[in-house]
PDB file of C-alpha atoms and ligand atoms in Angstrom:
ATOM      1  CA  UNK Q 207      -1.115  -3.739  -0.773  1.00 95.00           C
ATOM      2  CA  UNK Q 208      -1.882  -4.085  -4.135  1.00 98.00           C
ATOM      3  CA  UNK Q 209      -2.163   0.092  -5.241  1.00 98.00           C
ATOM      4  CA  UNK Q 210      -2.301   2.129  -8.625  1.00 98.00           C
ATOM      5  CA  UNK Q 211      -0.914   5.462  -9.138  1.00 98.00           C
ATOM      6  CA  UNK Q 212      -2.869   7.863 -11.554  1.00 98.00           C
ATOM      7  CA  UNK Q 213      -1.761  11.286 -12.922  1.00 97.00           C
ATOM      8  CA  UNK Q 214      -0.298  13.597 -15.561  1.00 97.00           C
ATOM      9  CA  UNK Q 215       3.401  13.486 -16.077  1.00 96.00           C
ATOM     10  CA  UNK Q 216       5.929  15.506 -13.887  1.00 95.00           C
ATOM     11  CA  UNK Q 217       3.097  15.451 -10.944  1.00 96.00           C
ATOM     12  CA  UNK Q 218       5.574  12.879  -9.075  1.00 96.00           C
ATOM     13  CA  UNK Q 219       3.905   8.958  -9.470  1.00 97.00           C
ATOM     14  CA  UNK Q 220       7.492   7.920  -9.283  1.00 95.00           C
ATOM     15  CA  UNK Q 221       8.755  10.062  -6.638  1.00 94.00           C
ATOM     16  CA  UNK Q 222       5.756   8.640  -4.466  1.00 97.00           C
ATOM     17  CA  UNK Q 223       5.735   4.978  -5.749  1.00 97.00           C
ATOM     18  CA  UNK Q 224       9.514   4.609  -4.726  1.00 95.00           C
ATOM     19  CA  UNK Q 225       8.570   5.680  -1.441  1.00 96.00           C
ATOM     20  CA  UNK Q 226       5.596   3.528  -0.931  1.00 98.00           C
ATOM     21  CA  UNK Q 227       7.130   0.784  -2.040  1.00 98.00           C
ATOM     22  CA  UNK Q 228       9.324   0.844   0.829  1.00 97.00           C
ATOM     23  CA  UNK Q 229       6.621   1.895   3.543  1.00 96.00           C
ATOM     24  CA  UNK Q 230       4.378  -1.080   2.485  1.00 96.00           C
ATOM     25  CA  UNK Q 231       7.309  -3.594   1.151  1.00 97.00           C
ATOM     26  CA  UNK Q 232       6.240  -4.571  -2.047  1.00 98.00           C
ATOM     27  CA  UNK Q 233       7.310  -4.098  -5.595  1.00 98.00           C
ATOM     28  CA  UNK Q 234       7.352  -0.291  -7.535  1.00 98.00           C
ATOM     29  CA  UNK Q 235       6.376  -1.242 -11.272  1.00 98.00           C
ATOM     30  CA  UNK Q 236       6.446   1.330 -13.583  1.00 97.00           C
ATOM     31  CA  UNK Q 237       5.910   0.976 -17.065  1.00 98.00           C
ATOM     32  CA  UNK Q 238       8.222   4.180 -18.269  1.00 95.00           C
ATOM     33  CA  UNK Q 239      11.430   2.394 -16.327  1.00 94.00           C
ATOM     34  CA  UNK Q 240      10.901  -0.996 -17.399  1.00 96.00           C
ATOM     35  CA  UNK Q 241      10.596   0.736 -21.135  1.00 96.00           C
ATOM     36  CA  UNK Q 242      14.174   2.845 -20.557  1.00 93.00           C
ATOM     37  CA  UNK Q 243      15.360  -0.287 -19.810  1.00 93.00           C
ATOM     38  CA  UNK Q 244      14.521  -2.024 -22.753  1.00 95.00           C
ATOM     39  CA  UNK Q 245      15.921   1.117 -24.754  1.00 94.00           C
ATOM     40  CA  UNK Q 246      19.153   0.946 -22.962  1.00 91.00           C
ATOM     41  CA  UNK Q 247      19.579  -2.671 -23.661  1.00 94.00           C
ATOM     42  CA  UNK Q 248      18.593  -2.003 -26.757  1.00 96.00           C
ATOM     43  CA  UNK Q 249      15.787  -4.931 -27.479  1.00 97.00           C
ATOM     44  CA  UNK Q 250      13.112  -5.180 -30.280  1.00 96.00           C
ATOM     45  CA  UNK Q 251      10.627  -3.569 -27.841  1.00 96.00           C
ATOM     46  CA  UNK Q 252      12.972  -1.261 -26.694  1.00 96.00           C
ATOM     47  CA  UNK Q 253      13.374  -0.170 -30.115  1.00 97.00           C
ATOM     48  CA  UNK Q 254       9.850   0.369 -31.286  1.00 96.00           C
ATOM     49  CA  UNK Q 255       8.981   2.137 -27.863  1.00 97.00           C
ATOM     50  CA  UNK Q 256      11.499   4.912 -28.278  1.00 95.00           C
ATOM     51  CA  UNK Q 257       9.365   5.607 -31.349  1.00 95.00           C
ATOM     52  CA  UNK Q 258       6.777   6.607 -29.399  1.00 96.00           C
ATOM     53  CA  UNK Q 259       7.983   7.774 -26.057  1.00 95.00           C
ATOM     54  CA  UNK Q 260      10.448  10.742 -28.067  1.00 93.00           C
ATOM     55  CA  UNK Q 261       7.653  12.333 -29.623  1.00 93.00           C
ATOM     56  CA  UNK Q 262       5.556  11.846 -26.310  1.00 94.00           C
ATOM     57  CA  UNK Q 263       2.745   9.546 -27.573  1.00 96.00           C
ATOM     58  CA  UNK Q 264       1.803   6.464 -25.998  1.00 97.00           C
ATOM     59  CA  UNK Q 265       3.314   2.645 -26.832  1.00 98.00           C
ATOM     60  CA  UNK Q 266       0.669   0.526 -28.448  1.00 98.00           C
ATOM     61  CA  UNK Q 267      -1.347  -1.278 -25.832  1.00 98.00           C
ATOM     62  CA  UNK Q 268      -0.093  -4.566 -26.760  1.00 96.00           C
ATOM     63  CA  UNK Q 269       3.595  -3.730 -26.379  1.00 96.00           C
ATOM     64  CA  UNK Q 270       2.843  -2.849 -22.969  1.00 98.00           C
ATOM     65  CA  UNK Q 271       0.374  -5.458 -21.777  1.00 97.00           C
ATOM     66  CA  UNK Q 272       2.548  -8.481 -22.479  1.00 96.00           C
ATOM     67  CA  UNK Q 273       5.541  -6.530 -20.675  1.00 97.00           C
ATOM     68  CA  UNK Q 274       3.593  -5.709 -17.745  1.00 97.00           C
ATOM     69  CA  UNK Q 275       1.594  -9.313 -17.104  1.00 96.00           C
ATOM     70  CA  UNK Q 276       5.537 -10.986 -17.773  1.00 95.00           C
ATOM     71  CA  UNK Q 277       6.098  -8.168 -14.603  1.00 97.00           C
ATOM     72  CA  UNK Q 278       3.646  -8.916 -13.025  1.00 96.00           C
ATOM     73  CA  UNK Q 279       3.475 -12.868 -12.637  1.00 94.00           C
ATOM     74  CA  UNK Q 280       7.292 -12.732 -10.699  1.00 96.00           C
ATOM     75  CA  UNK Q 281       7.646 -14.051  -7.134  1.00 96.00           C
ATOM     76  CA  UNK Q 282       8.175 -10.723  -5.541  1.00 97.00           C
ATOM     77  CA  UNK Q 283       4.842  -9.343  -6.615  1.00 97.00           C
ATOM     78  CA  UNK Q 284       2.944 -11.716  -4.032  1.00 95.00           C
ATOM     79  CA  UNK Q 285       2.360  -9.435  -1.248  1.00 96.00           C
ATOM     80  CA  UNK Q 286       1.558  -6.994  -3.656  1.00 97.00           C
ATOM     81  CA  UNK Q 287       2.426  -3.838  -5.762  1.00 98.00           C
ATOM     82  CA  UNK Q 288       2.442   0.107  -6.898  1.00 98.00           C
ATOM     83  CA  UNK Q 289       1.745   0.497 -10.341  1.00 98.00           C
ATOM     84  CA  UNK Q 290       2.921   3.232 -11.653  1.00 98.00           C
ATOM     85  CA  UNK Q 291       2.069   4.431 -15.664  1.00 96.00           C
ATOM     86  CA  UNK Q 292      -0.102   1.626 -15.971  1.00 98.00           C
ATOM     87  CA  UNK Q 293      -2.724   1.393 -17.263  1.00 98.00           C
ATOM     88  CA  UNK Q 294      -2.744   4.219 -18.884  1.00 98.00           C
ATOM     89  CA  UNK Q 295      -5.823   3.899 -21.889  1.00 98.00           C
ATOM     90  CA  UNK Q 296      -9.164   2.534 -21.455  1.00 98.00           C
ATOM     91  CA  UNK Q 297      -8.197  -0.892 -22.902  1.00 98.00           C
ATOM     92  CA  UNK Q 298      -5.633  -1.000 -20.832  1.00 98.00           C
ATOM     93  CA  UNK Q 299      -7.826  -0.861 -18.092  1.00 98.00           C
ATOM     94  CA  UNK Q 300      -9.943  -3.724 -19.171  1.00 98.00           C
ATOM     95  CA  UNK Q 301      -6.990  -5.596 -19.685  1.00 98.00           C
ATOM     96  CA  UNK Q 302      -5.591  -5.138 -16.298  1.00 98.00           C
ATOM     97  CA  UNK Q 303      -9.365  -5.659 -14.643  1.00 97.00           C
ATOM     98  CA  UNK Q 304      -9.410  -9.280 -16.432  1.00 97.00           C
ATOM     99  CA  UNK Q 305      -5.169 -10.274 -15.504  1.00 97.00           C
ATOM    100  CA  UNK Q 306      -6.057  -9.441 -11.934  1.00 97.00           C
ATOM    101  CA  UNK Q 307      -9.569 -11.202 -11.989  1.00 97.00           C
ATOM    102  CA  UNK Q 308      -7.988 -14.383 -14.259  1.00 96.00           C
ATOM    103  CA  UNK Q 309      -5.050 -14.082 -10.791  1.00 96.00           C
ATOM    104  CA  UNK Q 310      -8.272 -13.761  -8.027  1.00 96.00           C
ATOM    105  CA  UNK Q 311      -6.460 -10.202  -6.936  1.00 96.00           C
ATOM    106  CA  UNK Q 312      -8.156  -7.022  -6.403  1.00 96.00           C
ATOM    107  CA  UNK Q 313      -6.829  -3.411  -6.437  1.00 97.00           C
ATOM    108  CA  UNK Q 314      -6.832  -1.810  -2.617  1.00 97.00           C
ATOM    109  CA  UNK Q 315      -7.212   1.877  -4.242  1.00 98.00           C
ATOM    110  CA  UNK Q 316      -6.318   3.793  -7.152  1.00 98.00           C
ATOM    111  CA  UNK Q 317      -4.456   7.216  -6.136  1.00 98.00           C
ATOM    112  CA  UNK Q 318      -4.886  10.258  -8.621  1.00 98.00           C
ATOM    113  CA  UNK Q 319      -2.450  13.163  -7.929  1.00 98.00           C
ATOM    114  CA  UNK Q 320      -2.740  15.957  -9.239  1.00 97.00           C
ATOM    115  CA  UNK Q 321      -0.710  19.680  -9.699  1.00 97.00           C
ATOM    116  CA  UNK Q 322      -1.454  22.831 -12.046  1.00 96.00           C
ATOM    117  CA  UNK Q 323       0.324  21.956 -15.273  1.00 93.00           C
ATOM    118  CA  UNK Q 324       2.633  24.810 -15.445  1.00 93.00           C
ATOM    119  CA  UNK Q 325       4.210  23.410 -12.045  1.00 95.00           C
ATOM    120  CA  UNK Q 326       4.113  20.220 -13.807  1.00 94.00           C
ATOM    121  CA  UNK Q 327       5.615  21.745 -16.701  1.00 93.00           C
ATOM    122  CA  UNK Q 328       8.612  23.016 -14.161  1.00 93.00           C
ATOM    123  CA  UNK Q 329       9.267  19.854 -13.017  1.00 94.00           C
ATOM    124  CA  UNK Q 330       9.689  17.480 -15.961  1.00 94.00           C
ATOM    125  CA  UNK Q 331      11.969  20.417 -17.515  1.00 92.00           C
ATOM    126  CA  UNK Q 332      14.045  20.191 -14.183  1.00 94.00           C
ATOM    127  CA  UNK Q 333      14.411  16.751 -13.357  1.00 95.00           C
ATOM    128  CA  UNK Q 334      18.231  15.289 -14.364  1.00 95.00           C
ATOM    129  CA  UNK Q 335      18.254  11.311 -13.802  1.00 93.00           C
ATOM    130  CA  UNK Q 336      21.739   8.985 -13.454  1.00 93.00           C
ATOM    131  CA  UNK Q 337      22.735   7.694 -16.436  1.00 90.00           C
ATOM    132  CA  UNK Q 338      24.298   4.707 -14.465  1.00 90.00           C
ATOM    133  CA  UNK Q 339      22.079   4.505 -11.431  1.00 89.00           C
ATOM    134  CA  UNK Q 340      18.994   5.755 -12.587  1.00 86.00           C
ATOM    135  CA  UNK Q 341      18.614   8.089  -9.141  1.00 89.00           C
ATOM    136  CA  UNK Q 342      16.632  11.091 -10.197  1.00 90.00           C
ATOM    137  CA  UNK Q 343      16.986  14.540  -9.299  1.00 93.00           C
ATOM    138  CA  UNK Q 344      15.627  18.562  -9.742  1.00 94.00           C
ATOM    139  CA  UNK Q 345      17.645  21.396 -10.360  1.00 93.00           C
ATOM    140  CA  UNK Q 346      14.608  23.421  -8.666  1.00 92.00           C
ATOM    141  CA  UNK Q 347      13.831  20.724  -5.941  1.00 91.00           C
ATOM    142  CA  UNK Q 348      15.998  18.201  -5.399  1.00 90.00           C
ATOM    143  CA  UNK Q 349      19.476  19.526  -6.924  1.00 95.00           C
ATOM    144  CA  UNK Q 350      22.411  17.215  -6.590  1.00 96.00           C
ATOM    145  CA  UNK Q 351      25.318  18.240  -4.068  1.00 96.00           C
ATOM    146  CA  UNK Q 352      27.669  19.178  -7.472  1.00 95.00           C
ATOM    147  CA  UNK Q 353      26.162  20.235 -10.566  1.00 94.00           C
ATOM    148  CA  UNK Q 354      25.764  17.608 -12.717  1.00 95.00           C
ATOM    149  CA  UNK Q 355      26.911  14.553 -10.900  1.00 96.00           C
ATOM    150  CA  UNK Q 356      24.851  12.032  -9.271  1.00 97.00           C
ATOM    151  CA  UNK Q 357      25.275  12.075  -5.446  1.00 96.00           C
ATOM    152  CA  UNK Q 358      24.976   8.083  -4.876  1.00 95.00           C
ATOM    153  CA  UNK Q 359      27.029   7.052  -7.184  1.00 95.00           C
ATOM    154  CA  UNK Q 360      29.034   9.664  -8.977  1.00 96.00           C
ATOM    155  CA  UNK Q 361      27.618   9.078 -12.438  1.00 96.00           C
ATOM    156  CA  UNK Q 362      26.693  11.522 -15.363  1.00 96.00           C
ATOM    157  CA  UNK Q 363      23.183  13.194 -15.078  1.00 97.00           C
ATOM    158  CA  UNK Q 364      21.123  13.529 -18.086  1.00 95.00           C
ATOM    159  CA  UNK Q 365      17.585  14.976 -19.230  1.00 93.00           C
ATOM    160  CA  UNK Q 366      15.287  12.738 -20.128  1.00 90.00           C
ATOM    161  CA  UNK Q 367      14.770  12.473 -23.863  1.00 87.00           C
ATOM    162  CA  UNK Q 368      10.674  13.144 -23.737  1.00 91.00           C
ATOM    163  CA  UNK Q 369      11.426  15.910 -21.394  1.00 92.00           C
ATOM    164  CA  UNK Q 370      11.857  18.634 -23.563  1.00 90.00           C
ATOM    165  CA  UNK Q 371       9.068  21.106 -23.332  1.00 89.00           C
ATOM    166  CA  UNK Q 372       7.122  21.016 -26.211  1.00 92.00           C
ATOM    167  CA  UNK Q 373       7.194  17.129 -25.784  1.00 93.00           C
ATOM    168  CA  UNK Q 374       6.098  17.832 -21.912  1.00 93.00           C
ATOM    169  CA  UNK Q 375       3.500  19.782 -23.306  1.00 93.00           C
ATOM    170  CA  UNK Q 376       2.245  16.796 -25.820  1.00 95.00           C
ATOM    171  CA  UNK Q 377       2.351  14.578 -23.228  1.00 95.00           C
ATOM    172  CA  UNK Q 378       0.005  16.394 -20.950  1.00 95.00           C
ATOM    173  CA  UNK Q 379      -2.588  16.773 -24.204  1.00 96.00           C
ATOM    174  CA  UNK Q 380      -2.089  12.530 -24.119  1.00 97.00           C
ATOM    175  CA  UNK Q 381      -2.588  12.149 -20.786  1.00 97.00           C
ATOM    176  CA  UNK Q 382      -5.957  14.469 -20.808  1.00 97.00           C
ATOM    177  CA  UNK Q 383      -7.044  12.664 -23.820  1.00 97.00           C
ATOM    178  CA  UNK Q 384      -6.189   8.735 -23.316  1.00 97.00           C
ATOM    179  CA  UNK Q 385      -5.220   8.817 -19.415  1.00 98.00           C
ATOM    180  CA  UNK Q 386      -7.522  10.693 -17.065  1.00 97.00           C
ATOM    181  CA  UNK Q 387     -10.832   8.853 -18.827  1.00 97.00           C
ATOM    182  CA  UNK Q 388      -9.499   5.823 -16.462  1.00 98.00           C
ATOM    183  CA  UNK Q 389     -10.737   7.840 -13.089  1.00 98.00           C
ATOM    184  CA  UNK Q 390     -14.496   7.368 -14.312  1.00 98.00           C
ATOM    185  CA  UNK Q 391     -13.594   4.153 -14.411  1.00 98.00           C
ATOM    186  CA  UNK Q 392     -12.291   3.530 -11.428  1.00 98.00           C
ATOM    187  CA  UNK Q 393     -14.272   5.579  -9.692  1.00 98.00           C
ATOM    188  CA  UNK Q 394     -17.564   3.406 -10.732  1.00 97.00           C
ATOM    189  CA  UNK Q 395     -15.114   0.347  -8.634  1.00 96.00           C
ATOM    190  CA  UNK Q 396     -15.408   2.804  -5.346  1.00 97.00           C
ATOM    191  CA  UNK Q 397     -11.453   2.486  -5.479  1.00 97.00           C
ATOM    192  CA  UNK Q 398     -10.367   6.215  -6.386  1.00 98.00           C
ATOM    193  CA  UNK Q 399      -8.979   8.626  -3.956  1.00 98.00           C
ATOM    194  CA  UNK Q 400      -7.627  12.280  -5.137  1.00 97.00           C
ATOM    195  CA  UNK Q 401      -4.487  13.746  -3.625  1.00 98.00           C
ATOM    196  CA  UNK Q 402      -3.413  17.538  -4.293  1.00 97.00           C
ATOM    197  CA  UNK Q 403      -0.224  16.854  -5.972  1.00 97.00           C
ATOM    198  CA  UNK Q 404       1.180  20.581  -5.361  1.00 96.00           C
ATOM    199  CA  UNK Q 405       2.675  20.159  -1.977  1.00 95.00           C
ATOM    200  CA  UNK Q 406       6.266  18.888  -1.475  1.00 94.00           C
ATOM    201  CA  UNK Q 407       7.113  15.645  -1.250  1.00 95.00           C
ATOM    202  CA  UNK Q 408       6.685  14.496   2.510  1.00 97.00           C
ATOM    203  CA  UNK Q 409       3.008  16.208   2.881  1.00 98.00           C
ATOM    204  CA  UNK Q 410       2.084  14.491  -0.887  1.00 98.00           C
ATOM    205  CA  UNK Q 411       3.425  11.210   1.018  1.00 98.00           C
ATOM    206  CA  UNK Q 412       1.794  11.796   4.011  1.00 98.00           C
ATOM    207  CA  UNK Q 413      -1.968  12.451   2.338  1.00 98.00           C
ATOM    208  CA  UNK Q 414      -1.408   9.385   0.125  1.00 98.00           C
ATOM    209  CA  UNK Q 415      -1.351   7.116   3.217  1.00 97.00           C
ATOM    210  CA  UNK Q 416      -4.905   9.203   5.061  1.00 97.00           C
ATOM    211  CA  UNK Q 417      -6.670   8.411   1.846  1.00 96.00           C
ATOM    212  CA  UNK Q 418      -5.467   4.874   1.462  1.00 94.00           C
ATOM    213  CA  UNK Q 419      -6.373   4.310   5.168  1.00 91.00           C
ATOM    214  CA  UNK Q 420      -9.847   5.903   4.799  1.00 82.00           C
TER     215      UNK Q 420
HETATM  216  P1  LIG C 220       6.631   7.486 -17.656  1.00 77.28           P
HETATM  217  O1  LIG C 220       8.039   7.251 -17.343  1.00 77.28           O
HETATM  218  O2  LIG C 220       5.579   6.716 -16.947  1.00 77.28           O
HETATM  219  O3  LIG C 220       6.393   9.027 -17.523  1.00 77.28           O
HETATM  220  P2  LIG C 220       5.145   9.886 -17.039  1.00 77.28           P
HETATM  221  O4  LIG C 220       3.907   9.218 -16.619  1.00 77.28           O
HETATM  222  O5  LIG C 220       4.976  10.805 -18.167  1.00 77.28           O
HETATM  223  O6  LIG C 220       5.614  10.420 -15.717  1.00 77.28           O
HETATM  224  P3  LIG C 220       6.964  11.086 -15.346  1.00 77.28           P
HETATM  225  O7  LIG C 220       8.003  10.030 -15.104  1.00 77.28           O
HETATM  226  O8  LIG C 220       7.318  12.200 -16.299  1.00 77.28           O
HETATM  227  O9  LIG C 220       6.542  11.829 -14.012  1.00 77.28           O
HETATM  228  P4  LIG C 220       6.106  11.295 -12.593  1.00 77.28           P
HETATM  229  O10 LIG C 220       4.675  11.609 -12.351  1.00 77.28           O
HETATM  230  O11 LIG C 220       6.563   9.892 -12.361  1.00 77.28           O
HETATM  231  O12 LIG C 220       6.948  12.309 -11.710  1.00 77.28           O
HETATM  232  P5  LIG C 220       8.369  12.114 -10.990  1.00 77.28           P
HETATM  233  O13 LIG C 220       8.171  11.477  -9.675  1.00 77.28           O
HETATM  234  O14 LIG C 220       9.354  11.544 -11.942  1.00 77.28           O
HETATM  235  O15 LIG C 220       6.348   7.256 -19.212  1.00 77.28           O
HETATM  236  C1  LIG C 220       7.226   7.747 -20.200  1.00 77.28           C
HETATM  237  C2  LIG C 220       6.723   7.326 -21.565  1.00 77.28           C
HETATM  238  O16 LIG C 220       6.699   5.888 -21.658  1.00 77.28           O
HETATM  239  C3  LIG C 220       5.285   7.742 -21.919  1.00 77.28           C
HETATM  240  O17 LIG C 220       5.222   9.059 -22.433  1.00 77.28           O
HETATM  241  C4  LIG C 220       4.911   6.676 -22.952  1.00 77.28           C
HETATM  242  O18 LIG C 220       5.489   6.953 -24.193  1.00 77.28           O
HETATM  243  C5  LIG C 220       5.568   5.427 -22.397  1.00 77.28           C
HETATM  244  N1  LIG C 220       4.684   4.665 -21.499  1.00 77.28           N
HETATM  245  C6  LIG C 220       4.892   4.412 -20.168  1.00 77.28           C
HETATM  246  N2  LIG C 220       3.895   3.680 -19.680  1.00 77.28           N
HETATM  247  C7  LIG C 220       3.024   3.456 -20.697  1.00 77.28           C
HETATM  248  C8  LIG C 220       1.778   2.784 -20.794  1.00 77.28           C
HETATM  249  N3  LIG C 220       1.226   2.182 -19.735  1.00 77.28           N
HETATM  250  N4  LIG C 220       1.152   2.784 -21.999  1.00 77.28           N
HETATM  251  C9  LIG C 220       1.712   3.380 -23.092  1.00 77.28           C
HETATM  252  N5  LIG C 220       2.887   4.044 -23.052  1.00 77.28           N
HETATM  253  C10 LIG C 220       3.535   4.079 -21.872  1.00 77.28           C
HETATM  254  O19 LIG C 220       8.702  13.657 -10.705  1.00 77.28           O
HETATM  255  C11 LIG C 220       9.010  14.565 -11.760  1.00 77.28           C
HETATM  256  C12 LIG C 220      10.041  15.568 -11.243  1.00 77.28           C
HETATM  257  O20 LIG C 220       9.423  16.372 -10.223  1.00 77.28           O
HETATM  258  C13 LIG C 220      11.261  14.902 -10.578  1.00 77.28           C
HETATM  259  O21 LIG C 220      12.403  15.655 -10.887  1.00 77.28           O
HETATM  260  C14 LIG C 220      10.949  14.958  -9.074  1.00 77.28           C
HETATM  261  O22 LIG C 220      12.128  15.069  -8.296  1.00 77.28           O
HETATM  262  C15 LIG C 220      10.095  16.219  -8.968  1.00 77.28           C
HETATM  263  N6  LIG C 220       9.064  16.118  -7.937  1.00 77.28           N
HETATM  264  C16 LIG C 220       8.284  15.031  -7.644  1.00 77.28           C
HETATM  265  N7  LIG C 220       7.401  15.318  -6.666  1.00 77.28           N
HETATM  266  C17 LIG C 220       7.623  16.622  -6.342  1.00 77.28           C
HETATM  267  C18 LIG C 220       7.018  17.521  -5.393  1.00 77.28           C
HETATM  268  N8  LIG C 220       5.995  17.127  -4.597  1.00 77.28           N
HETATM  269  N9  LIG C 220       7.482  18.788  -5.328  1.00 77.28           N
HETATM  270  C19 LIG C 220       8.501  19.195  -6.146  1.00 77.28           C
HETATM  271  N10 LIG C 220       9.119  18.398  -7.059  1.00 77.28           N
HETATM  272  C20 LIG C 220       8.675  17.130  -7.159  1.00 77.28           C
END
């Protein structure tokens, strides 16, 4: 199952991608993790992406193409993948059409979600993620047993840096601008299918895998 996840931020691509990952057993690959974790190990790339990411503006194309074809060539992509944040501008796109031709692989479907931005909105601001495991959690959704403390492992939870609002709200303008342009171009592939990104969790989940099947 080789599968792309497309939508604004907050709507819940990595909630979903976790989760399909483990129905159809192959990799989650998302562009904004493997990025934190060049920031927390504190790399060149890592670096110059924070740049970017605090003020809610995309990392150059570049940056992220040679990071995500370096992902994508390892062993445990073979059966396949969910991308998730990626690609993410029209040259992106292009770029991704060619490393999959150049690799004789083809996308099974692209999956837009979307929600109503102020719910969107409500969910970045809420979200508090591990600061040692990385499991993510809501204070309106999903909140942790105890305040503050990550139920699987115990650790510290944090906001996310970008998720203050006004940098929510810049990221949505991106995502209008540079992101949703990519459904036209999926769509003229025949690979797009829409999902209404408002319900919770389980029902997203379950409409994800009708319109894959269809
Ligand atoms: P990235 O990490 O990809 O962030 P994003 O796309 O902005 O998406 P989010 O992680 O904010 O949201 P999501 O849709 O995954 O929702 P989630 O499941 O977490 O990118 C961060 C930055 O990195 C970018 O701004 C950019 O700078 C850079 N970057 C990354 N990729 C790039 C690329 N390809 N090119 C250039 N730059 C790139 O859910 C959000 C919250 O809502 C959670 O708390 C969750 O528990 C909750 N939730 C999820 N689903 C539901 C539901 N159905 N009901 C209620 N709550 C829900």
């Amino acid at each position: 199952m080789r599968l792309m996840l497309l939508g604004p931020p907050g709507v819940g691509k990595g909630t979903q991608a976790k989760l399909l990952a483990e129905v159809y057993g192959v990799p989650h690959i998302s562009t904004g993790d493997l990025l934190r974790q060049e920031v927390r190990e504190g790399t060149e790339l890592g670096r110059r992406a924070k740049e970017y990411m605090d003020r809610g503006a995309l990392v150059p194309d570049d940056l992220i193409l040679a990071m995500f074809e370096s992902r994508l060539d390892r062993e445990d992509t073979r059966p396949g993948f969910i991308a998730d944040g990626f690609p993410r501008t029209i040259p992106q796109a292009e770029a991704f059409d060619q490393m999959l031709a150049r690799r004789g692989l083809k996308l099974d479907a692209v999956v837009t979600v979307e929600a109503p931005v102020e719910e969107l909105v409500r969910r970045s601001a809420g979200r508090r993620v591990c600061r040692h495991c990385g499991a993510s959690f809501n204070v309106h959704y999903q909140p942790p047993k105890v305040e503050g403390v990550c139920d699987v492992c115990g650790g510290p939870l944090d906001r996310r840096d970008d998720d203050r609002e006004e940098t929510v709200r810049r990221r949505q303008e991106v995502y209008r601008a540079e992101t949703a342009p990519l459904i036209a171009h999926y769509e003229k592939q025949g690979l797009v299918r829409r999902v209404d990104g408002s319900q919770p969790v389980e029902a997203v989940l379950a409409a994800i895998k009708r319109a894959i099947a269809r």
